[in-house]
Short mmCIF file of C-alpha atoms in Angstrom, two decimals:
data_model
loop_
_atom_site.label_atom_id
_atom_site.label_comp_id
_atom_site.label_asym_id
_atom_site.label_seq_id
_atom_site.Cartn_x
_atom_site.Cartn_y
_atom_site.Cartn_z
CA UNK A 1 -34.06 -30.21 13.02
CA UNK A 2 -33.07 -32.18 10.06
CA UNK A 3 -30.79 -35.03 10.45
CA UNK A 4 -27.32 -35.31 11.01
CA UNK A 5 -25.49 -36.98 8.29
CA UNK A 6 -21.77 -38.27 8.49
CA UNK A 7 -19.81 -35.39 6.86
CA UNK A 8 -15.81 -34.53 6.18
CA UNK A 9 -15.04 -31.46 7.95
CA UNK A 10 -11.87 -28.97 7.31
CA UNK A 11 -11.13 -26.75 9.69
CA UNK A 12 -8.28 -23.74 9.21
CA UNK A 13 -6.06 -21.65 10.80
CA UNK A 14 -7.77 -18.58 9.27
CA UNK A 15 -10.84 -16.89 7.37
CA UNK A 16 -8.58 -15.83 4.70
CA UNK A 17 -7.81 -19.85 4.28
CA UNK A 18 -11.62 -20.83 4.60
CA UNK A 19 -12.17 -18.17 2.16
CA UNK A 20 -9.14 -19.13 -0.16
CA UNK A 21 -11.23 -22.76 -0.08
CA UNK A 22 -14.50 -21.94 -0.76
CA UNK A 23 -13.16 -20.50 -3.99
CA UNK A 24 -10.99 -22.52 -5.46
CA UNK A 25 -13.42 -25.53 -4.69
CA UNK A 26 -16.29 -23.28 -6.40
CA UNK A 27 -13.91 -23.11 -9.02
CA UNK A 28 -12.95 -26.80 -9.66
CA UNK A 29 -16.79 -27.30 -8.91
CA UNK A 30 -16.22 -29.52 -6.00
CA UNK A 31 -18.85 -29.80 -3.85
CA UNK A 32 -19.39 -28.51 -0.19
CA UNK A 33 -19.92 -25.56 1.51
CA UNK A 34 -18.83 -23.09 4.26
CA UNK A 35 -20.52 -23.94 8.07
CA UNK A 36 -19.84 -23.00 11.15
CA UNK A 37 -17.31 -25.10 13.26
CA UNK A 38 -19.10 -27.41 14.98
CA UNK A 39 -19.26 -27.85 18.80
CA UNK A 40 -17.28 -31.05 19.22
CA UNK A 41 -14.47 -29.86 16.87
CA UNK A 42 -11.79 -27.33 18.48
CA UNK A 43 -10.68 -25.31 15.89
CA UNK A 44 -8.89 -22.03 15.15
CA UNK A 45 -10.83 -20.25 12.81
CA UNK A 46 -14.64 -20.24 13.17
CA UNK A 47 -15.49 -21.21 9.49
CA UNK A 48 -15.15 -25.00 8.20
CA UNK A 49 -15.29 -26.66 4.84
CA UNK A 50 -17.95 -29.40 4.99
CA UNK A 51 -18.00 -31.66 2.11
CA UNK A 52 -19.50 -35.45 0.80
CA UNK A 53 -16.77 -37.91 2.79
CA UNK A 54 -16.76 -39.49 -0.54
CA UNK A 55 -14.87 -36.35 -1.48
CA UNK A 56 -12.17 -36.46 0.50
CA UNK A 57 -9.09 -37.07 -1.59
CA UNK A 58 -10.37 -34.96 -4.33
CA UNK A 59 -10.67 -32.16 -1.67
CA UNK A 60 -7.18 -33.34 -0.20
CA UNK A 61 -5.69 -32.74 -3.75
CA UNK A 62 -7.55 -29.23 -4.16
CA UNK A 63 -6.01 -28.02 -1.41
CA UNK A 64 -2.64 -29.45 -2.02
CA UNK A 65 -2.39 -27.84 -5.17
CA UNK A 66 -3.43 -24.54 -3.86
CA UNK A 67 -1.29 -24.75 -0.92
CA UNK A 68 -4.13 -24.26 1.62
CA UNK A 69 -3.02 -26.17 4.72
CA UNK A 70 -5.72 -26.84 6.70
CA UNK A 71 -5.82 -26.97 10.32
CA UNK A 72 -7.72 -31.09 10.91
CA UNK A 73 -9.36 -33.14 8.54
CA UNK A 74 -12.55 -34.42 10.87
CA UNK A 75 -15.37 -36.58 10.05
CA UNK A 76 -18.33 -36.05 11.81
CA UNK A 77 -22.25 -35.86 12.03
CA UNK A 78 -23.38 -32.21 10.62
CA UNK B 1 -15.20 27.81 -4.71
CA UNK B 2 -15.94 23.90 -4.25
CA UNK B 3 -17.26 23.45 -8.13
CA UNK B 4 -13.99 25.27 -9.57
CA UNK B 5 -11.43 24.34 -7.30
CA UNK B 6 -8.41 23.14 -9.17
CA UNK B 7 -7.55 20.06 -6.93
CA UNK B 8 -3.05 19.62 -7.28
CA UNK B 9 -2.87 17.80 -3.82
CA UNK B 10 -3.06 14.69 -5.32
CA UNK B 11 0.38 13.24 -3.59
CA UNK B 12 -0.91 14.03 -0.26
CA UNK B 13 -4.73 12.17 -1.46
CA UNK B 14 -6.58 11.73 -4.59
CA UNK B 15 -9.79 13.58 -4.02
CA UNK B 16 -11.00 12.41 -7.53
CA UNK B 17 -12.19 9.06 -7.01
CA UNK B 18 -13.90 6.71 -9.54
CA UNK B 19 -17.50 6.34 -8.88
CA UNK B 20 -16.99 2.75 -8.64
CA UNK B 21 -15.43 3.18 -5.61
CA UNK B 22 -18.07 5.39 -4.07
CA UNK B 23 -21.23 2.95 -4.99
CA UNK B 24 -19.14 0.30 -3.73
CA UNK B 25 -18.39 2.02 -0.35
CA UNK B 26 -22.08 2.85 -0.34
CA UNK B 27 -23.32 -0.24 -1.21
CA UNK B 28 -20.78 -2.31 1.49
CA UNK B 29 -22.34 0.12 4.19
CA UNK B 30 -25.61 -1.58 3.85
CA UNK B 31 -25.28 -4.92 3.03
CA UNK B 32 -21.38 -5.96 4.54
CA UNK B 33 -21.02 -8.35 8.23
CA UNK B 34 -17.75 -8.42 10.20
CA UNK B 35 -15.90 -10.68 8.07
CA UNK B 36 -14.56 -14.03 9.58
CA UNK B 37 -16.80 -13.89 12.61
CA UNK B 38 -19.95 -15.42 11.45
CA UNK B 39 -21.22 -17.87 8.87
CA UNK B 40 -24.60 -15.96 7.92
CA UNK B 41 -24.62 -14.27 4.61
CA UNK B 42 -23.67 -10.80 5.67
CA UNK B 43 -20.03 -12.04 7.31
CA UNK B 44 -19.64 -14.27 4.60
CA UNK B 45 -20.09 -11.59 2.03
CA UNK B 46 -17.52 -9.41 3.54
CA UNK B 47 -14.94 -12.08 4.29
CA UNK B 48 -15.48 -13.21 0.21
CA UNK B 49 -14.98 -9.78 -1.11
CA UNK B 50 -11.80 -9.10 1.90
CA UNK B 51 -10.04 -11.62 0.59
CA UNK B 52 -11.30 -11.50 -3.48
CA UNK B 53 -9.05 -7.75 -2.67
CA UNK B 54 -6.16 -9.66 -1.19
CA UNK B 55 -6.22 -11.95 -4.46
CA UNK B 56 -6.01 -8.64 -6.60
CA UNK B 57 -3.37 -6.81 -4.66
CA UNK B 58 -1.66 -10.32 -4.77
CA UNK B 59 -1.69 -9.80 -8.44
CA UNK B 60 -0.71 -6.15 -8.90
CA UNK B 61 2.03 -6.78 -6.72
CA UNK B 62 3.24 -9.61 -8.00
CA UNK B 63 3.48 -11.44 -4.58
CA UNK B 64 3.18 -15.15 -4.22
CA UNK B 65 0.44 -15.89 -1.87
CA UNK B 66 -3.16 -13.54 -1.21
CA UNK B 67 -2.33 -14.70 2.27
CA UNK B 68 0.84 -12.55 2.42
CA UNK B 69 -1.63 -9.50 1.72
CA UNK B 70 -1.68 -7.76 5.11
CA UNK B 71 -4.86 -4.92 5.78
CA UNK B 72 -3.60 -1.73 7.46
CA UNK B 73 -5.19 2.10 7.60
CA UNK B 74 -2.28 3.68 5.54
CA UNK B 75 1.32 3.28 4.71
CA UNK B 76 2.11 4.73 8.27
CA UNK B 77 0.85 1.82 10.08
CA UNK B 78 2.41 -0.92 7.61
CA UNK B 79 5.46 1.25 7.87
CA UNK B 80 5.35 0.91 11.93
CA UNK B 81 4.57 -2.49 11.71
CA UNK B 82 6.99 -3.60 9.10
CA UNK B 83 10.11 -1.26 11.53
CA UNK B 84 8.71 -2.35 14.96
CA UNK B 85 8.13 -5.99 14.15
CA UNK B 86 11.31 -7.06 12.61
CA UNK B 87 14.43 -5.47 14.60
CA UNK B 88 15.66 -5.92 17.63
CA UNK B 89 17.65 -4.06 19.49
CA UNK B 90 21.71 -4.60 18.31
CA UNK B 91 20.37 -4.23 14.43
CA UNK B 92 22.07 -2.22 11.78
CA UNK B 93 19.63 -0.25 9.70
CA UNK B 94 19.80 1.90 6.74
CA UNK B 95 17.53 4.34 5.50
CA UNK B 96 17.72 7.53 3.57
CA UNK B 97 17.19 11.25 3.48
CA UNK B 98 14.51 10.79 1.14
CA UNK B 99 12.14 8.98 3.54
CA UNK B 100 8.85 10.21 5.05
CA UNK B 101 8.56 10.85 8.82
CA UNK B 102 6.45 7.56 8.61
CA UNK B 103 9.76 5.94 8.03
CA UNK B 104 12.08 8.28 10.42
CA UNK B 105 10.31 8.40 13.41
CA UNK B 106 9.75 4.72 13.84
CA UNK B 107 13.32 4.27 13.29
CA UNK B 108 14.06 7.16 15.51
CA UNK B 109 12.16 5.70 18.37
CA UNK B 110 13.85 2.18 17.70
CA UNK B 111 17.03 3.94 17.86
CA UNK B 112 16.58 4.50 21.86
CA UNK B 113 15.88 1.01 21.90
CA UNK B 114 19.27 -0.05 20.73
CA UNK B 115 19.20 0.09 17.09
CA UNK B 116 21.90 1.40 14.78
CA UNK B 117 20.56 3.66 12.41
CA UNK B 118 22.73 4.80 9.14
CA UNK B 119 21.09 7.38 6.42
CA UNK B 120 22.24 7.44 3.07
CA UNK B 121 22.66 11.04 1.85
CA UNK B 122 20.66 12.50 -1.00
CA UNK B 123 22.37 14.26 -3.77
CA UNK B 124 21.56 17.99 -4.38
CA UNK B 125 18.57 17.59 -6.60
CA UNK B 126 17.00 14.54 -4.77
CA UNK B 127 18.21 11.16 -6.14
CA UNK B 128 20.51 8.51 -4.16
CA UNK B 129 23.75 6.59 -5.29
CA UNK B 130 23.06 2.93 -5.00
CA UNK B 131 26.60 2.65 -4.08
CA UNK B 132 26.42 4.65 -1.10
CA UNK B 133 23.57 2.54 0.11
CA UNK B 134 26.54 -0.59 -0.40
CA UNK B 135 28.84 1.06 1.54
CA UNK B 136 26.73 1.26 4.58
CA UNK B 137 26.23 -2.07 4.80
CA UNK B 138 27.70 -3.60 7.98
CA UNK B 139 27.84 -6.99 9.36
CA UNK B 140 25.04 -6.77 11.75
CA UNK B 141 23.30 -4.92 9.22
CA UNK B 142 19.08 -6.11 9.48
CA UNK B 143 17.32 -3.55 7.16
CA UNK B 144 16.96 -1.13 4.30
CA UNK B 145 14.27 0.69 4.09
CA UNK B 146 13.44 2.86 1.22
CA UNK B 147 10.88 4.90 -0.47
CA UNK B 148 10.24 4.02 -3.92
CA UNK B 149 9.03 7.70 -4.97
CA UNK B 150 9.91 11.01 -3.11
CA UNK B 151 6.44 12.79 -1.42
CA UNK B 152 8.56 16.08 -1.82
CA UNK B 153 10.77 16.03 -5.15
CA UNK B 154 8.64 13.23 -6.84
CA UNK B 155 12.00 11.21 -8.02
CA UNK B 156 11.33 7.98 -8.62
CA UNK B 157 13.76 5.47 -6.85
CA UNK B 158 13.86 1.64 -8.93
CA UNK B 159 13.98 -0.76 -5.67
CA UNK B 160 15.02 -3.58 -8.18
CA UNK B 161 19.00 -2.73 -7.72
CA UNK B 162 18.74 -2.17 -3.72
CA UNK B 163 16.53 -5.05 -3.87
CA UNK B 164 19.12 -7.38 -5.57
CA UNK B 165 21.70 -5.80 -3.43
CA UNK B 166 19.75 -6.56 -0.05
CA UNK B 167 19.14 -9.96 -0.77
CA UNK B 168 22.57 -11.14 -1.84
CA UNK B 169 23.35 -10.30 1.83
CA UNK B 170 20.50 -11.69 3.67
CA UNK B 171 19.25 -7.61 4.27
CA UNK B 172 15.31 -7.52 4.52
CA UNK B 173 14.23 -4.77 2.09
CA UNK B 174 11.38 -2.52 3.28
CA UNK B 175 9.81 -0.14 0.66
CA UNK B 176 7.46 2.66 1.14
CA UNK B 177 5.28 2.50 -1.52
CA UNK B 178 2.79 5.62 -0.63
CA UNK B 179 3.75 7.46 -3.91
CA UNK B 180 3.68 4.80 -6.17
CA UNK B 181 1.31 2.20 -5.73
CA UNK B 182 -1.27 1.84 -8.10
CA UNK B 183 0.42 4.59 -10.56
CA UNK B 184 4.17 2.53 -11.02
CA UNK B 185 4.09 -1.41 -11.60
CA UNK B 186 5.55 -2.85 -8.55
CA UNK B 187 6.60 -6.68 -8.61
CA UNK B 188 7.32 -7.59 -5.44
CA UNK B 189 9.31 -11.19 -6.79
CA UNK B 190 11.11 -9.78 -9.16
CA UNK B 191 12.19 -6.37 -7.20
CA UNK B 192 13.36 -8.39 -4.16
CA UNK B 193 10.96 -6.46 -2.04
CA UNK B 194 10.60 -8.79 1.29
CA UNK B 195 7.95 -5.67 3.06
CA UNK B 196 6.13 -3.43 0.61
CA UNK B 197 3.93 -0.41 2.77
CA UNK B 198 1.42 1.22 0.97
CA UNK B 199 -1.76 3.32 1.23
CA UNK B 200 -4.78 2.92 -0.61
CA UNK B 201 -6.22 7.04 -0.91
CA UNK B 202 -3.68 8.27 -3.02
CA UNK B 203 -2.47 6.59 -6.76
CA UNK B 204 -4.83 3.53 -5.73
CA UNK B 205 -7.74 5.73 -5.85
CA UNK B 206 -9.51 4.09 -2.56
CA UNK B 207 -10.86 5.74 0.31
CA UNK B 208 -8.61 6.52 3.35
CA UNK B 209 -8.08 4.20 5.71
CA UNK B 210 -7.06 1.84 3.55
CA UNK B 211 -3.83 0.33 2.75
CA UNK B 212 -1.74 -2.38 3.62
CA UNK B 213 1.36 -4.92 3.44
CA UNK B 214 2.97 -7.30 1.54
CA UNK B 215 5.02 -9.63 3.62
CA UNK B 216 7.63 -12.13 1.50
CA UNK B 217 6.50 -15.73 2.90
CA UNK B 218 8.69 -16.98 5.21
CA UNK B 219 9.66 -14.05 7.02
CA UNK B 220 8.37 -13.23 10.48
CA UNK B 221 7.13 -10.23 11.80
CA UNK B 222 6.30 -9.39 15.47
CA UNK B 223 2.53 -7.85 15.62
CA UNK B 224 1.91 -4.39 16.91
CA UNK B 225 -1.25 -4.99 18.12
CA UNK B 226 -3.59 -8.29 19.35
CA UNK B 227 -6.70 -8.92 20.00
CA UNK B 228 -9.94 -10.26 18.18
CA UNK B 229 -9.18 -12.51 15.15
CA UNK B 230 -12.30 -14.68 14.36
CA UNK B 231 -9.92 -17.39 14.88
CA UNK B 232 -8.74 -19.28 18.21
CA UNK B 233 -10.72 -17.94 20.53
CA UNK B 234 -9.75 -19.84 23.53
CA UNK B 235 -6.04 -19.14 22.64
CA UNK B 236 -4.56 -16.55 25.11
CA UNK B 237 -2.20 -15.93 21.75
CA UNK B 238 -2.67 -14.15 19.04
CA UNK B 239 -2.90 -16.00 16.13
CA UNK B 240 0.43 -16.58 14.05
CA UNK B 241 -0.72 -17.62 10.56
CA UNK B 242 -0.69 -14.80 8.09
CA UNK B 243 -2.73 -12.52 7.50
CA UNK B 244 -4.52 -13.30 10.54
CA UNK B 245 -0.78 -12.81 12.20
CA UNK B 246 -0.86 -8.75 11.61
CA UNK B 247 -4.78 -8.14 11.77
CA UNK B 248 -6.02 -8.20 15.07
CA UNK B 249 -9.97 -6.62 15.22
CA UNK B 250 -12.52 -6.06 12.66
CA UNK B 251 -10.96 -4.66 9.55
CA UNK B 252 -12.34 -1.65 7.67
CA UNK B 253 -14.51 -3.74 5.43
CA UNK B 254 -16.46 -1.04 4.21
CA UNK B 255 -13.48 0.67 3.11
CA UNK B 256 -11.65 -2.76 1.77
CA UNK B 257 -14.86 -2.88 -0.60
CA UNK B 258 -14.15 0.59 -2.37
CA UNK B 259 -10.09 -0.41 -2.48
CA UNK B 260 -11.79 -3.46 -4.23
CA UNK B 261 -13.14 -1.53 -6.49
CA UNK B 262 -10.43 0.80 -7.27
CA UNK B 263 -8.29 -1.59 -7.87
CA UNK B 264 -10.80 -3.09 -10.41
CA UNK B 265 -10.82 0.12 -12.02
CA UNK B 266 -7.05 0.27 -11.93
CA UNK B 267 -6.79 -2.86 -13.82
CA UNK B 268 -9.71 -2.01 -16.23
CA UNK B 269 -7.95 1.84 -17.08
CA UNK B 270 -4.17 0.26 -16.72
CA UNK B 271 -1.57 1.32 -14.35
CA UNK B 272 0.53 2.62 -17.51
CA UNK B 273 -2.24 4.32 -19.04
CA UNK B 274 -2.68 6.44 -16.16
CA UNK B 275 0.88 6.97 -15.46
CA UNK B 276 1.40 7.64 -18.70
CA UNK B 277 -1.33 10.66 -18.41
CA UNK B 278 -0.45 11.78 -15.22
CA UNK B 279 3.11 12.15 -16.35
CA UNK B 280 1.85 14.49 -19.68
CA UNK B 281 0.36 16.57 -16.94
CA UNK B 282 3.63 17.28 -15.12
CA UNK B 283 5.13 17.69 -17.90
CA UNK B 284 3.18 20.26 -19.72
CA UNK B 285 3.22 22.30 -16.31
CA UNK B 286 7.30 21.83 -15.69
CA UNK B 287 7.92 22.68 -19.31
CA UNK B 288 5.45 26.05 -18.63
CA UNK B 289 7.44 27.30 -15.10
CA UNK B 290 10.40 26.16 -15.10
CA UNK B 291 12.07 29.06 -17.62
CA UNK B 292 9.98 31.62 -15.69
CA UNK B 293 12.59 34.18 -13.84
CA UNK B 294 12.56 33.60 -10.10
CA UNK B 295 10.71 29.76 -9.97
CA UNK B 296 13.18 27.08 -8.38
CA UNK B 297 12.21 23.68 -9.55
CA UNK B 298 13.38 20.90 -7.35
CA UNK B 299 14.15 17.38 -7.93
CA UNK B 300 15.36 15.59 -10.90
CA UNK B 301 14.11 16.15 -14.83
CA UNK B 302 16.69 14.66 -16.06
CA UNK B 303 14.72 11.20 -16.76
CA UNK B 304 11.50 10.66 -17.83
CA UNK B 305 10.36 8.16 -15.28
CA UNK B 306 9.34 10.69 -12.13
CA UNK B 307 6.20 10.69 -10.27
CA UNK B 308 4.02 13.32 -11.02
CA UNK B 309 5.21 16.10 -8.70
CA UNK B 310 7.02 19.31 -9.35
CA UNK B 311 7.80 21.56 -6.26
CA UNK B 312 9.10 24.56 -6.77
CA UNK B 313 9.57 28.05 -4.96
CA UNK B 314 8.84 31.39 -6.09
CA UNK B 315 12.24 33.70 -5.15
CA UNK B 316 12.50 34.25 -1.31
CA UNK B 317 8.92 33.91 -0.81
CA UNK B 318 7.46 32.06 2.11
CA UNK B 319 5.51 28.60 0.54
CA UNK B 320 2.72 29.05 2.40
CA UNK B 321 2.21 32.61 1.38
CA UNK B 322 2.39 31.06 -2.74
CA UNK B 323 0.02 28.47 -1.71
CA UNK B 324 -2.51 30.80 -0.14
CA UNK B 325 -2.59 33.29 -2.90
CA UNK B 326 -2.52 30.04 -5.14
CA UNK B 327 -5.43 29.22 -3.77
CA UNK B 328 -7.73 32.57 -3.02
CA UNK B 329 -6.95 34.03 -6.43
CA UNK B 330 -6.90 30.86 -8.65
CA UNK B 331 -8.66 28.42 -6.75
CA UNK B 332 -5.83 25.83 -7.08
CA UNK B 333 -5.22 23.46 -4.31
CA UNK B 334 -1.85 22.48 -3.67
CA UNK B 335 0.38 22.51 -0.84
CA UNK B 336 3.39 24.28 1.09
CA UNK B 337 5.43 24.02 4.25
CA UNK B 338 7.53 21.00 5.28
CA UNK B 339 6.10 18.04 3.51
CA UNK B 340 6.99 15.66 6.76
CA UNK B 341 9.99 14.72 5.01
CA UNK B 342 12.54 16.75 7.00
CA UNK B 343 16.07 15.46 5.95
CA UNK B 344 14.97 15.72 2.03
CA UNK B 345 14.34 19.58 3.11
CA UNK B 346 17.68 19.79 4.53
CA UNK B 347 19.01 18.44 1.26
CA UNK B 348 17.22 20.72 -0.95
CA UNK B 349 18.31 23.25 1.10
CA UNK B 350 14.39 24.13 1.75
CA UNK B 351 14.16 24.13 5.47
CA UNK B 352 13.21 27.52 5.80
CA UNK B 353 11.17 28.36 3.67
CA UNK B 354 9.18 25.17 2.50
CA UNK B 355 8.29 24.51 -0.90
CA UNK B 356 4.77 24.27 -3.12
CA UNK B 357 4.01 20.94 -4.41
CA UNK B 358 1.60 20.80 -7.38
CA UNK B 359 0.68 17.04 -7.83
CA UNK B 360 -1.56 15.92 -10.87
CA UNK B 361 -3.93 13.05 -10.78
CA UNK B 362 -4.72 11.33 -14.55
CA UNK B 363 -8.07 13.59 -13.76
CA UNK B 364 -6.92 16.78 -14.38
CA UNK B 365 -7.15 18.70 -17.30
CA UNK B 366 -4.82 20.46 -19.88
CA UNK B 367 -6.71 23.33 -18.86
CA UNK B 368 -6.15 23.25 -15.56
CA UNK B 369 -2.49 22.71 -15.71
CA UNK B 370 -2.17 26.39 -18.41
CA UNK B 371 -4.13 27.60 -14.99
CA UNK B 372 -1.34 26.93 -12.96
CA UNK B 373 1.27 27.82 -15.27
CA UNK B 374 -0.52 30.99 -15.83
CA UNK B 375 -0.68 31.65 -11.71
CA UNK B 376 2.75 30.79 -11.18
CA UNK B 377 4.13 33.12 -14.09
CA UNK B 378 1.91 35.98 -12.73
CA UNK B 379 2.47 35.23 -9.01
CA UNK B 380 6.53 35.50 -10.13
CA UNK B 381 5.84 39.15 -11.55
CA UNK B 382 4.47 40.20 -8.75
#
């Protein structure tokens, strides 16, 4: 297994949310990518946002402007 | 018969669909994953291209939010969910003679649940007086519903004024769409529609089984059915965040990818270019029967703006018996009988005896509509 890193994580309260993120970030050309919720987080819907944690307030502002409201803002090892 | 059957059943489905819509079907049936319930390619794929449709439907609508985009199987069940999820027993509702019997019998059955159901009369030849809709406005008053085209007559009803009318009092305004979608621009904002039903077989040009909802953000709808979501699993609620809210189990993905693609092709061929040509259509045909002795023509010619339907009768003859011999000596498809809009029968004073309904798609031809005019004006000989 490769090794964890220290990641941001976004969960949301639905797939059409996570999908609503993964294309306006594609869009903007932030970075990150869909994963699967991870274990230790307790989310809602089963897809997550994981992203650089360097990115966080650029993603914060993405999803402001879009009005995606996302469920937690974790950071954890992915 | 198959290769030369002249298909005028278009109101009740398009049978014509774009081949667009059939490679995408086909090509969805071996590549698409339950959408929202994995993170492997094939789930991914189908929850991108679910809600690239919502983002379209968004946009032909005119709504403010993809997430207000709501999948159903037909107008029926957006209909049900739209009447069963928002009153409450004590509401006032108003509806109209016009509507479906996927508008009437919801109501009915919420009627023996303690709502108060009002229906605005039709006039003779099928339109409504937005002032009688006014006057049956009450206090406790919850609802309008309305169809925005006639299944039976083809009149075209503009929801903008009962719209304006329903929100200056706080009134949520339901519109059945099945007639019009996809063939009429609908703007959702701008009409005041708060629920917009419609189906995604007929003037969308998808397969059935599709269709859907438009909820205005904001307003809160109880959910027919629960169950699997993707989302909250450990919950022992369904989920309340929209569209999630109103789509519990595995949506009809393979289907969702051909209304993708119809709507693609709706916005590629224009809404108004098609409306435009299915209107010539009726036209031509109403302009060919309706000085032949004996042919009724119901509804209202008087404006231009009509969905493409003309019913008519032939004398006393039974509809069904027109239809049949429609059908076994032309080879034109169309339909007769009660059109599951019973009160708009009782208006037309067509209970009895039922009408034929030729509907044109932007498919047919010149030369299939001088068919029908040719049938009819024989048929009336007879």
């Amino acid at each position: 297994m490769r090794k964890k890193e220290l990641k941001l994580v976004v969960t949301f309260h639905t797939t059409a949310d996570a999908m609503a993120m993964e294309k306006f970030c594609k869009e903007q050309e932030t970075p990150g990518r869909i994963i699967p919720v991870p274990r230790e987080i307790s989310a809602g819907c089963g897809l997550a946002w994981c992203a650089p944690l360097e990115d966080r307030e650029k993603i914060a502002a993405v999803m402001k402007e879009t009005g995606i409201e996302e469920e937690a803002m974790h950071e954890c090892m992915v | 018969m198959e290769s030369t059957m002249i298909y005028m059943d278009n109101a009740a489905t398009t049978m014509h669909k774009p081949k667009e819509v059939i490679d995408a079907v086909v090509a969805a049936m071996s590549s698409m994953g339950n959408a929202g319930r994995g993170v492997n390619e094939a789930s991914l794929s189908a929850s991108r291209l679910i809600y690239d449709t919502r983002e379209k439907l968004c946009r032909l609508f005119g709504a403010e939010d993809p997430r207000q985009i709501v999948f159903t199987a037909n107008s029926t069940e957006s209909l049900n969910i739209a009447i069963k999820g928002i009153l409450n027993p004590g509401d006032h509702v108003i509806a109209t003679m016009l509507e479906h019997n996927s508008v009437l019998r919801p109501l009915y059955e919420m009627e023996k649940k303690g709502i108060r159901l009002t229906i605005v009369k039709s006039n003779p030849e099928g339109t409504l007086d937005l002032a009688d809709i006014e006057n049956a406005i009450a206090p406790d008053t919850k609802m309008i519903v309305c169809t925005n085209g006639s299944n039976l007559t083809g009149n075209y009803i503009d929801p903008e004024p009962i719209g304006t009318l329903a929100r200056e009092k706080g009134i949520v305004f339901v519109v059945d769409a099945s007639q019009t979608a996809g063939v009429f621009p609908i703007d959702v904002q701008k009409m005041k529609i708060d629920v917009l039903c419609f189906t995604g077989h007929k003037g969308m040009l998808g397969p059935q089984g599709t269709g859907g909802m438009y909820v205005r953000k904001g307003l809160s709808v109880r959910p027919l059915l629960s169950g699997g979501s993707g989302v909250q699993t450990y919950s022992k609620t369904h989920p309340t965040e929209m569209p999630t809210a109103l789509e519990a189990g595995t949506l009809n993905g393979h289907g969702i990818a051909g209304l993708h693609a119809a709507v693609e092709y709706l916005e590629k061929t224009g809404v108004d270019t098609i409306r435009a040509r299915e209107q010539d259509l009726m036209w031509r045909f109403y302009e060919g029967v309706k000085e032949i002795p004996g042919v009724k023509v119901y509804g209202d010619f008087s404006t231009k703006n009509r969905c493409a339907i003309v019913t008519l009768n032939i004398g006393d003859y039974d509809s069904s018996e027109v239809s049949d011999e429609l059908l076994t000596e032309y080879g034109i498809s169309t339909r007769s009988g009660g059109h599951c809009a019973p009160l708009m029968h009782e208006a037309l004073g067509t209970v009895e005896q039922g009408a034929v309904r030729f509907s044109f798609s932007h498919y047919n031809t010149e030369e299939e509509v001088d068919t029908a005019i040719r049938a009819i004006r024989e048929l009336a000989e007879e």
